Coordinates of C-alpha atoms in Angstrom, one line a residue:
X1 CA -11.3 -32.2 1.7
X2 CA -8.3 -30.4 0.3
X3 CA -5.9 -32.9 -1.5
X4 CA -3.1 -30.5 -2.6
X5 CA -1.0 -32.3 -0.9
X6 CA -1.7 -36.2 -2.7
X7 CA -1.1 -35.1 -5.5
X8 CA 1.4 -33.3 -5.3
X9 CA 3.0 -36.8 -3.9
X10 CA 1.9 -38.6 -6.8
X11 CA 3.1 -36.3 -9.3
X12 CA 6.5 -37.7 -8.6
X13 CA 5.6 -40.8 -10.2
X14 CA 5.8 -39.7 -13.7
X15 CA 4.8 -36.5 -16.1
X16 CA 1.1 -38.6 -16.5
X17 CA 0.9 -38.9 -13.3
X18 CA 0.7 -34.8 -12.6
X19 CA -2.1 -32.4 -12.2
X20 CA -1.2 -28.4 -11.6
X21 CA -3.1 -27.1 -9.1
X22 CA -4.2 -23.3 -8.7
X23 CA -1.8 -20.6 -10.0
X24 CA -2.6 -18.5 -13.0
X25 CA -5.8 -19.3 -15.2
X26 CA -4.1 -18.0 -18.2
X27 CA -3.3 -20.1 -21.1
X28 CA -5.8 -23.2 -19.7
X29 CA -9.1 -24.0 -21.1
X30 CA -11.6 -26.1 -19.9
X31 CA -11.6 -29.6 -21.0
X32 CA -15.3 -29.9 -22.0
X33 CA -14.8 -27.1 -24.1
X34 CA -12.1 -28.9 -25.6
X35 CA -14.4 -31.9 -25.8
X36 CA -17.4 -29.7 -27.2
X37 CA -14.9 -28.8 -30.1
X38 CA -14.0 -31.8 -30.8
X39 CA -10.2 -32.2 -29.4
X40 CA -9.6 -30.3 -33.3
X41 CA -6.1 -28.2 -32.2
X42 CA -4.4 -31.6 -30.7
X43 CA -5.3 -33.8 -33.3
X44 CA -3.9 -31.9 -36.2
X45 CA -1.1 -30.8 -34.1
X46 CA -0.6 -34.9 -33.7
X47 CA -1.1 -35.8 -37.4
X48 CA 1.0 -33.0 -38.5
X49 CA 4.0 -34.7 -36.0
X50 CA 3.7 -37.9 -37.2
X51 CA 3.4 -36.6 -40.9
X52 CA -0.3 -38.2 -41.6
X53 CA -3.1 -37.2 -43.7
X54 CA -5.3 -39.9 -41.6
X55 CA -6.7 -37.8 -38.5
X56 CA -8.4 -40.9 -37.1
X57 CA -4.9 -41.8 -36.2
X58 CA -4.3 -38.4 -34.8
X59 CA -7.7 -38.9 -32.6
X60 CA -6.8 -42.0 -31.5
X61 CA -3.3 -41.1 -30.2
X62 CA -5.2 -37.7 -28.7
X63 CA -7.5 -39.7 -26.8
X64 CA -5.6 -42.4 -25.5
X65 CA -2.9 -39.8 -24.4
X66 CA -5.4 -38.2 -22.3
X67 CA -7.3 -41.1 -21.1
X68 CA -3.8 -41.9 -19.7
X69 CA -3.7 -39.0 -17.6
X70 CA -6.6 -39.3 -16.2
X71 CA -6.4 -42.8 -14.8
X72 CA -3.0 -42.6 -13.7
X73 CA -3.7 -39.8 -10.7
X74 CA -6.8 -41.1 -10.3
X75 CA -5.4 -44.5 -9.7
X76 CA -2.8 -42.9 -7.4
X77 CA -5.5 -41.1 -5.7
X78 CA -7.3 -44.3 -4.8
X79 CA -4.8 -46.6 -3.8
X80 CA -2.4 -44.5 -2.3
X81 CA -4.1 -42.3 0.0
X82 CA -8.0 -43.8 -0.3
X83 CA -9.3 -40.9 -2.5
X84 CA -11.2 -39.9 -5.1
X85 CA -10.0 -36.6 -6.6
X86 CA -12.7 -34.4 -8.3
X87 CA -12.6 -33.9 -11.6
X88 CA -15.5 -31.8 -12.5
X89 CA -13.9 -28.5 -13.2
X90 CA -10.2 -29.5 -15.5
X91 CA -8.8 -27.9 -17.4
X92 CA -6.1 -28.5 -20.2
X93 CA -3.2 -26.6 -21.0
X94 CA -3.5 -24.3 -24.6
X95 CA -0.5 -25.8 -26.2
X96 CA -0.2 -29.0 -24.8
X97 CA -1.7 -31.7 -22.7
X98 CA -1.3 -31.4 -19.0
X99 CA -4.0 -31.0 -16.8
X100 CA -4.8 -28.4 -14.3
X101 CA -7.1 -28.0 -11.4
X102 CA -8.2 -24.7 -9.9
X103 CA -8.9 -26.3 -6.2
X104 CA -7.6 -29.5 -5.6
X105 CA -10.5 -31.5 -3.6
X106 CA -11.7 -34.8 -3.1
X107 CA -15.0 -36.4 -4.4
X108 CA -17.5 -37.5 -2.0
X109 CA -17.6 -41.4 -2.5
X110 CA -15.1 -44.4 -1.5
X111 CA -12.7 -45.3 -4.4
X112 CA -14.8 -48.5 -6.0
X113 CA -14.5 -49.2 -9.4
X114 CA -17.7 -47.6 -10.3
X115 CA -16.4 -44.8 -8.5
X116 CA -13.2 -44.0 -10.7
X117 CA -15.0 -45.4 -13.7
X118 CA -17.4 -42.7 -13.4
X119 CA -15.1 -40.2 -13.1
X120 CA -12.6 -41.2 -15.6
X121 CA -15.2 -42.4 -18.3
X122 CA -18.6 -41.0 -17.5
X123 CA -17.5 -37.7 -16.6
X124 CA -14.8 -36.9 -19.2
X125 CA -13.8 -39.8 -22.0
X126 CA -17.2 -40.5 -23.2
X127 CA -18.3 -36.5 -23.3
X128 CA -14.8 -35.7 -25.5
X129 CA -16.0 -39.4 -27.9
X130 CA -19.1 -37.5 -28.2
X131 CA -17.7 -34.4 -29.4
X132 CA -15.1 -35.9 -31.9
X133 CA -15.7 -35.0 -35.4
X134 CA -13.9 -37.6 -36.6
X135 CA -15.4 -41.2 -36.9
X136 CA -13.9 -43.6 -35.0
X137 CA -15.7 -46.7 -33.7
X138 CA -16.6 -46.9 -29.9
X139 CA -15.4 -49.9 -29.6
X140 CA -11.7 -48.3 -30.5
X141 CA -12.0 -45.7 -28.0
X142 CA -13.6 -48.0 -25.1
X143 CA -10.5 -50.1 -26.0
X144 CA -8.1 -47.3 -25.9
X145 CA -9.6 -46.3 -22.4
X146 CA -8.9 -49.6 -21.5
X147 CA -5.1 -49.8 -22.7
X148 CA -4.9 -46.4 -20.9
X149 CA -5.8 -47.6 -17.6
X150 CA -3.8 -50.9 -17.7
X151 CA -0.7 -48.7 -18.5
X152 CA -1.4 -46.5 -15.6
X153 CA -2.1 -49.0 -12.9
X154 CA 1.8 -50.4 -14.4
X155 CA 3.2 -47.5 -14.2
X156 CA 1.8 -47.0 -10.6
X157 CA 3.1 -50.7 -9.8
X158 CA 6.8 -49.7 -10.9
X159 CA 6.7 -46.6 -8.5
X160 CA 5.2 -48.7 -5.7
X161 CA 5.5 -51.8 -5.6
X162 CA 4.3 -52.2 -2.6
X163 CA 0.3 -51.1 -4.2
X164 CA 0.8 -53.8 -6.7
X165 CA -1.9 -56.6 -5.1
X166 CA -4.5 -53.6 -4.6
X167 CA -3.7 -52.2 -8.4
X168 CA -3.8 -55.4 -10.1
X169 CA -7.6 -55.9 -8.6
X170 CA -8.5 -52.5 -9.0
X171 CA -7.6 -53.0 -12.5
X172 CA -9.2 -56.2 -13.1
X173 CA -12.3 -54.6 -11.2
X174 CA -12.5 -52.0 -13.5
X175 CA -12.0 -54.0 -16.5
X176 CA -15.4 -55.7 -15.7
X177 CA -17.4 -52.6 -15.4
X178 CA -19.3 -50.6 -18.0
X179 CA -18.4 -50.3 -21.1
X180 CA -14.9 -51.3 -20.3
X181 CA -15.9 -55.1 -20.2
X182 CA -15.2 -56.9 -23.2
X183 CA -12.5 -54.6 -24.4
X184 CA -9.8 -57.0 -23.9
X185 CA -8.0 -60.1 -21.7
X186 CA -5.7 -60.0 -18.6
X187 CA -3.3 -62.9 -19.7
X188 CA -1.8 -64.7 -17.0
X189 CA -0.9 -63.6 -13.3
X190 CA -0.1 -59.9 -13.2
X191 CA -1.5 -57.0 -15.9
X192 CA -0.4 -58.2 -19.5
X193 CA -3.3 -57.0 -21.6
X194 CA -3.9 -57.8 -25.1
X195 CA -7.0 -55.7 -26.2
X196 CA -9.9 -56.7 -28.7
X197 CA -9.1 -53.6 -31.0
X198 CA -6.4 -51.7 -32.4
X199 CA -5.2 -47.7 -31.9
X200 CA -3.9 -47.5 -35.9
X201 CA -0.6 -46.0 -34.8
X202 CA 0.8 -49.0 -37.4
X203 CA -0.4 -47.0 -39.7
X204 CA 2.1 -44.1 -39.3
X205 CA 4.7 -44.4 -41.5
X206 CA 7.6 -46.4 -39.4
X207 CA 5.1 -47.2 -37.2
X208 CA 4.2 -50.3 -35.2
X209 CA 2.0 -52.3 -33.4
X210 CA 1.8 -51.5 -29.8
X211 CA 2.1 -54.3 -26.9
X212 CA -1.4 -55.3 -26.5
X213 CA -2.7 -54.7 -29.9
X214 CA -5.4 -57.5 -30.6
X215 CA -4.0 -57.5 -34.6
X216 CA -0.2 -59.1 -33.3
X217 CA 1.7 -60.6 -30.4
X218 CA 5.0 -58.2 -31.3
X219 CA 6.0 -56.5 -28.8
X220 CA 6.6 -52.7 -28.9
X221 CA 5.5 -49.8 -26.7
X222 CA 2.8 -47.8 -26.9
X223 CA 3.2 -43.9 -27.8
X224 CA 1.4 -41.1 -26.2
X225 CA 1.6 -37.6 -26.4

């Protein structure tokens, strides 16, 4: 099933929420080449921007920046029009971080939460944690995969509202499943998170502490690439 036309649709939603589709290979590589070396280019690119000598921070920020836009058109995929998109062959842009498929199709299962988890986590966030040559501790990144998704399915909710029933319980599905579990606590009705670990953007000079860091209750936003 071609789905050229999905996501297109949900690319309106937001800059996360966009995928390129086709057109000119040139300046794209794969992403689990990027994973295989380790993410090195953004990550220094990162720390050089926010004018740090700690690359975990850098790693952090690269990782949840791209675990962001993954779920949020794969979120879109699955609640909006009942699909699954394929992820298997991405690729990322040389100087940058958008995303790019060559042929836009559909993956052959029902959009569960083991579904997306697998293609969101299994497929592409634990293969780039793998490659990392920085340390950082699993539980950070499993934590920053879940602070990416919660964003997403919000930022899906403020596009269309009328998804929100179906995103918050896709959200709280997948928030229960694998590795995910454990990461952090919806509080209240609705998606406020506050997760079990911490990003280290604070650490940046004039940096703070984002929304659902589990080290405060103050407030800020969090900042992706």
């Amino acid at each position: 099933m071609n789905i050229a036309a999905q996501l297109s649709e949900i690319a309106c939603y937001g800059e996360f929420f966009a995928i390129t589709v086709g057109g000119d290979a040139t300046g794209w590589r794969a992403v689990q080449r990027c994973y295989a070396d380790g993410c090195e280019d953004l990550i220094d690119t990162t720390a050089d921007r926010y004018r740090t000598t700690d690359r975990r921070i850098g790693a952090s920020t690269v990782q949840l920046s791209h675990a962001t836009r993954l779920w949020s058109p794969v979120l879109a995929c699955a609640l909006a029009h009942g699909i699954v998109p394929d992820l298997t062959y991405l690729y990322r842009k040389d100087d940058g971080t958008a995303l790019r498929l060559a042929e836009a199709v559909a993956a052959p299962v029902a959009p569960t939460a083991d579904a997306l988890y697998h293609v969101v986590v299994q497929q592409h966030l634990e293969p780039m944690a793998d490659g990392l040559r920085i340390k950082l501790a699993r539980g950070l990144l499993y934590g920053n995969a879940a602070s990416a998704l919660v964003a997403a399915s919000r930022a899906l909710i403020a596009q269309r509202p009328d998804l929100r029933d179906a995103a918050v319980a896709l959200t709280e599905s997948l928030l229960a499943t694998g590795k995910l579990a454990g990461t952090g606590t919806i509080i209240g009705s609705g998606l406020r998170f506050r997760r079990r670990s911490c990003c280290l953007y604070y650490r940046v000079s004039g940096g703070a502490k984002c929304h659902d860091c589990g080290l405060t209750k103050t407030a800020e936003a969090p900042h992706l690439l």
